[in-house]
């Protein structure tokens, strides 16, 4: 397996534009997590899915953020409109179980810069 | 509200030293605690997971301990190597009903040859 695949690796966009981040989890992993990492706030959970269904989206900062998982092999995180404070590294992770008892597999992240 | 703190924020040691990284959490009612490693520009790699009923876990040169009542965990790295240079993060899971992890800010370790 190629691991968790995220695209793009880097994204630079202008304030107000729509940004879509993509993630392909490991096949057979029932859980998918979206995290955001910044210097100020560290690593924060945004949302996670179980079998394509969102379970906890309490970490989504505001209505400008939305996440979908249309099937077991693909998820998107969309920001519309984007703002400079959204600049961060966004990670996707997948796991066979909710709590990572069998480990999490993280993607390499998408570094988003909003100018 | 659970808060996780890691001290020190950065550490530099010569190769071969044994070292300890610290993690503390404010709410002792946790389900488990995990240690991760993050290399520059990469995602996180799971290192060790300690259930709330356990005291420690070992993997190779790594040993993680948990003292839930005092809200502390340590990651011990024996005979450090330059390849151990990375950021180490601890994270706690509050209950079996959630997949949410609360992360510390991490300790950035540099092992000098």
Tab-separated table of C-alpha atoms in Angstrom:
chain	number	residue	atom	x	y	z
A	1	UNK	CA	0.000	0.000	0.000
A	2	UNK	CA	1.296	3.481	-0.845
A	3	UNK	CA	0.105	4.887	2.461
A	4	UNK	CA	-2.226	7.834	2.935
A	5	UNK	CA	-1.975	10.073	-0.090
A	6	UNK	CA	-2.685	13.774	0.113
A	7	UNK	CA	-2.810	16.306	-2.667
A	8	UNK	CA	-1.634	18.860	-3.385
A	9	UNK	CA	1.555	18.956	-1.269
A	10	UNK	CA	1.671	22.718	-1.437
A	11	UNK	CA	-1.062	25.223	-2.202
A	12	UNK	CA	-0.740	28.974	-2.435
A	13	UNK	CA	-3.949	30.877	-2.965
A	14	UNK	CA	-5.314	34.364	-2.656
A	15	UNK	CA	-7.646	35.376	0.103
A	16	UNK	CA	-11.248	34.759	-0.848
A	17	UNK	CA	-10.542	31.853	-3.150
A	18	UNK	CA	-11.899	28.344	-2.678
A	19	UNK	CA	-9.382	25.688	-1.670
A	20	UNK	CA	-9.908	21.935	-1.871
A	21	UNK	CA	-7.590	19.484	-0.180
A	22	UNK	CA	-7.743	15.807	-1.063
A	23	UNK	CA	-6.990	12.586	0.752
A	24	UNK	CA	-6.901	8.926	-0.175
A	25	UNK	CA	-6.817	6.722	2.932
A	26	UNK	CA	-5.371	3.260	3.253
A	27	UNK	CA	-7.673	0.626	1.870
A	28	UNK	CA	-9.544	-1.162	4.635
A	29	UNK	CA	-9.154	1.596	7.195
A	30	UNK	CA	-12.601	2.495	8.491
A	31	UNK	CA	-11.608	5.801	10.096
A	32	UNK	CA	-10.357	8.962	8.454
A	33	UNK	CA	-9.184	12.037	10.334
A	34	UNK	CA	-8.420	15.596	9.209
A	35	UNK	CA	-5.945	17.577	11.348
A	36	UNK	CA	-4.545	21.077	11.099
A	37	UNK	CA	-1.090	22.023	12.385
A	38	UNK	CA	0.077	25.558	13.123
A	39	UNK	CA	2.914	26.948	15.187
A	40	UNK	CA	0.518	28.759	17.495
A	41	UNK	CA	-2.072	26.044	18.117
A	42	UNK	CA	-0.160	22.860	17.354
A	43	UNK	CA	-2.024	19.870	15.963
A	44	UNK	CA	-5.821	20.054	16.148
A	45	UNK	CA	-8.456	17.581	15.043
A	46	UNK	CA	-10.914	19.136	12.616
A	47	UNK	CA	-13.229	16.223	11.815
A	48	UNK	CA	-13.250	12.462	11.580
A	49	UNK	CA	-15.278	9.917	9.651
A	50	UNK	CA	-16.265	6.329	10.287
A	51	UNK	CA	-17.230	4.327	7.219
A	52	UNK	CA	-17.628	7.578	5.268
A	53	UNK	CA	-19.972	9.130	7.861
A	54	UNK	CA	-18.827	12.246	9.785
A	55	UNK	CA	-18.718	11.426	13.484
A	56	UNK	CA	-17.302	14.521	15.146
A	57	UNK	CA	-16.930	17.842	13.362
A	58	UNK	CA	-16.663	19.962	16.503
A	59	UNK	CA	-13.139	20.963	15.555
A	60	UNK	CA	-14.147	22.579	12.277
A	61	UNK	CA	-13.386	26.241	12.960
A	62	UNK	CA	-16.309	27.813	11.132
A	63	UNK	CA	-18.797	27.427	8.334
A	64	UNK	CA	-16.166	28.254	5.757
A	65	UNK	CA	-14.780	24.754	6.309
A	66	UNK	CA	-16.509	21.650	5.018
A	67	UNK	CA	-15.428	18.045	4.623
A	68	UNK	CA	-16.868	15.162	2.669
A	69	UNK	CA	-16.147	11.506	2.207
A	70	UNK	CA	-18.165	10.307	-0.802
A	71	UNK	CA	-16.629	6.835	-0.693
A	72	UNK	CA	-14.163	4.746	1.271
A	73	UNK	CA	-11.209	5.781	-0.836
A	74	UNK	CA	-11.557	9.547	-1.039
A	75	UNK	CA	-12.140	12.566	1.175
A	76	UNK	CA	-12.001	16.302	0.647
A	77	UNK	CA	-11.589	19.281	2.929
A	78	UNK	CA	-12.840	22.512	1.410
A	79	UNK	CA	-12.321	26.078	2.576
A	80	UNK	CA	-14.522	28.730	0.992
A	81	UNK	CA	-13.673	31.571	1.151
A	82	UNK	CA	-10.108	31.175	2.340
A	83	UNK	CA	-8.460	33.656	4.710
A	84	UNK	CA	-4.792	34.250	5.645
A	85	UNK	CA	-5.395	32.731	9.099
A	86	UNK	CA	-6.204	29.433	7.417
A	87	UNK	CA	-2.542	29.105	6.484
A	88	UNK	CA	-1.344	25.852	8.048
A	89	UNK	CA	-0.337	22.295	7.283
A	90	UNK	CA	-3.374	20.056	6.903
A	91	UNK	CA	-2.925	16.353	7.590
A	92	UNK	CA	-5.142	13.450	6.750
A	93	UNK	CA	-4.784	10.210	8.711
A	94	UNK	CA	-6.503	6.862	8.589
A	95	UNK	CA	-6.816	4.011	11.045
A	96	UNK	CA	-8.500	0.609	11.284
A	97	UNK	CA	-10.124	1.680	14.549
A	98	UNK	CA	-11.300	4.869	16.240
A	99	UNK	CA	-8.612	5.221	18.844
A	100	UNK	CA	-5.532	4.242	16.951
A	101	UNK	CA	-4.988	1.057	18.947
A	102	UNK	CA	-3.475	-0.400	15.804
A	103	UNK	CA	-1.730	2.837	14.925
A	104	UNK	CA	-2.537	5.763	12.731
A	105	UNK	CA	-1.133	6.325	9.268
A	106	UNK	CA	-0.653	9.961	8.428
A	107	UNK	CA	-0.237	11.493	5.023
A	108	UNK	CA	2.600	13.894	4.317
A	109	UNK	CA	0.285	16.873	4.596
A	110	UNK	CA	-0.753	19.822	2.462
A	111	UNK	CA	0.970	23.094	3.254
A	112	UNK	CA	-1.594	25.827	2.588
A	113	UNK	CA	-0.591	29.456	2.279
A	114	UNK	CA	-3.306	32.069	1.861
A	115	UNK	CA	-2.005	35.469	0.809
B	1	UNK	CA	-10.766	21.172	29.204
B	2	UNK	CA	-7.840	18.816	28.653
B	3	UNK	CA	-4.483	20.476	28.068
B	4	UNK	CA	-1.298	18.645	27.148
B	5	UNK	CA	2.112	20.178	27.759
B	6	UNK	CA	5.507	18.956	26.634
B	7	UNK	CA	8.757	20.089	28.187
B	8	UNK	CA	11.318	20.926	26.975
B	9	UNK	CA	10.265	22.433	23.644
B	10	UNK	CA	13.686	21.614	22.204
B	11	UNK	CA	16.572	19.390	23.211
B	12	UNK	CA	20.043	18.863	21.802
B	13	UNK	CA	22.198	15.952	22.935
B	14	UNK	CA	25.351	14.195	21.750
B	15	UNK	CA	25.002	10.806	20.151
B	16	UNK	CA	24.869	7.904	22.593
B	17	UNK	CA	23.133	9.715	25.414
B	18	UNK	CA	20.032	8.375	27.097
B	19	UNK	CA	17.305	10.973	27.291
B	20	UNK	CA	13.826	11.577	28.644
B	21	UNK	CA	11.017	13.575	27.083
B	22	UNK	CA	8.187	14.741	29.286
B	23	UNK	CA	4.467	15.052	28.720
B	24	UNK	CA	1.882	16.265	31.222
B	25	UNK	CA	-1.894	16.478	30.988
B	26	UNK	CA	-4.373	18.335	33.154
B	27	UNK	CA	-7.256	15.843	33.266
B	28	UNK	CA	-6.238	12.411	34.545
B	29	UNK	CA	-9.421	10.787	33.197
B	30	UNK	CA	-7.843	9.550	29.983
B	31	UNK	CA	-8.446	6.395	27.968
B	32	UNK	CA	-4.953	6.139	26.548
B	33	UNK	CA	-1.859	8.128	25.687
B	34	UNK	CA	0.218	7.883	22.539
B	35	UNK	CA	3.643	9.043	21.456
B	36	UNK	CA	4.324	10.051	17.874
B	37	UNK	CA	7.335	11.077	15.889
B	38	UNK	CA	7.269	13.764	13.192
B	39	UNK	CA	10.102	14.293	10.740
B	40	UNK	CA	10.423	17.682	8.967
B	41	UNK	CA	7.925	17.987	6.145
B	42	UNK	CA	6.346	14.662	6.962
B	43	UNK	CA	3.311	13.343	8.736
B	44	UNK	CA	3.277	11.658	12.119
B	45	UNK	CA	4.409	8.124	12.811
B	46	UNK	CA	2.897	6.201	15.720
B	47	UNK	CA	5.542	5.072	18.213
B	48	UNK	CA	3.910	3.752	21.361
B	49	UNK	CA	0.439	3.558	22.826
B	50	UNK	CA	-0.213	3.133	26.546
B	51	UNK	CA	-3.668	2.218	27.761
B	52	UNK	CA	-4.868	3.924	30.949
B	53	UNK	CA	-4.533	0.637	32.840
B	54	UNK	CA	-0.899	0.193	31.816
B	55	UNK	CA	2.244	1.646	33.346
B	56	UNK	CA	4.623	1.392	30.431
B	57	UNK	CA	5.253	0.184	26.896
B	58	UNK	CA	8.527	-0.649	25.200
B	59	UNK	CA	9.606	-0.813	21.593
B	60	UNK	CA	13.281	-1.298	20.876
B	61	UNK	CA	15.221	1.595	22.376
B	62	UNK	CA	12.015	3.428	23.301
B	63	UNK	CA	10.190	3.112	26.591
B	64	UNK	CA	7.099	5.099	27.472
B	65	UNK	CA	5.696	5.297	30.982
B	66	UNK	CA	2.370	6.562	32.241
B	67	UNK	CA	1.411	7.862	35.674
B	68	UNK	CA	-2.234	8.675	35.179
B	69	UNK	CA	-2.880	9.911	38.701
B	70	UNK	CA	-0.199	12.556	38.447
B	71	UNK	CA	-0.989	13.382	34.829
B	72	UNK	CA	2.436	12.536	33.469
B	73	UNK	CA	4.098	10.427	30.820
B	74	UNK	CA	7.720	10.102	29.829
B	75	UNK	CA	9.384	8.815	26.693
B	76	UNK	CA	12.801	7.361	27.347
B	77	UNK	CA	15.186	6.973	24.426
B	78	UNK	CA	18.226	4.829	25.077
B	79	UNK	CA	21.557	5.254	23.321
B	80	UNK	CA	20.339	8.085	21.101
B	81	UNK	CA	21.372	8.203	17.438
B	82	UNK	CA	21.377	11.028	14.859
B	83	UNK	CA	18.487	9.247	13.157
B	84	UNK	CA	16.378	9.891	16.255
B	85	UNK	CA	16.400	13.612	15.444
B	86	UNK	CA	12.765	14.624	14.987
B	87	UNK	CA	9.851	16.199	16.820
B	88	UNK	CA	8.159	13.945	19.358
B	89	UNK	CA	4.525	14.540	20.223
B	90	UNK	CA	2.338	13.020	22.879
B	91	UNK	CA	-1.436	12.871	22.619
B	92	UNK	CA	-4.199	11.787	24.955
B	93	UNK	CA	-7.557	10.249	24.161
B	94	UNK	CA	-10.239	11.183	26.642
B	95	UNK	CA	-12.557	8.197	26.444
B	96	UNK	CA	-13.445	5.103	24.460
B	97	UNK	CA	-16.347	7.020	22.914
B	98	UNK	CA	-14.237	9.444	20.959
B	99	UNK	CA	-11.536	9.277	18.346
B	100	UNK	CA	-10.351	12.748	19.237
B	101	UNK	CA	-6.739	13.115	20.357
B	102	UNK	CA	-5.448	16.155	22.231
B	103	UNK	CA	-1.841	16.812	21.275
B	104	UNK	CA	1.012	18.529	23.047
B	105	UNK	CA	3.146	21.029	21.155
B	106	UNK	CA	5.995	18.572	20.863
B	107	UNK	CA	9.669	18.374	21.776
B	108	UNK	CA	12.143	18.861	18.940
B	109	UNK	CA	15.135	16.607	19.460
B	110	UNK	CA	18.504	17.004	17.807
B	111	UNK	CA	21.084	14.253	18.285
B	112	UNK	CA	24.535	15.419	17.239
B	113	UNK	CA	27.054	12.931	15.811
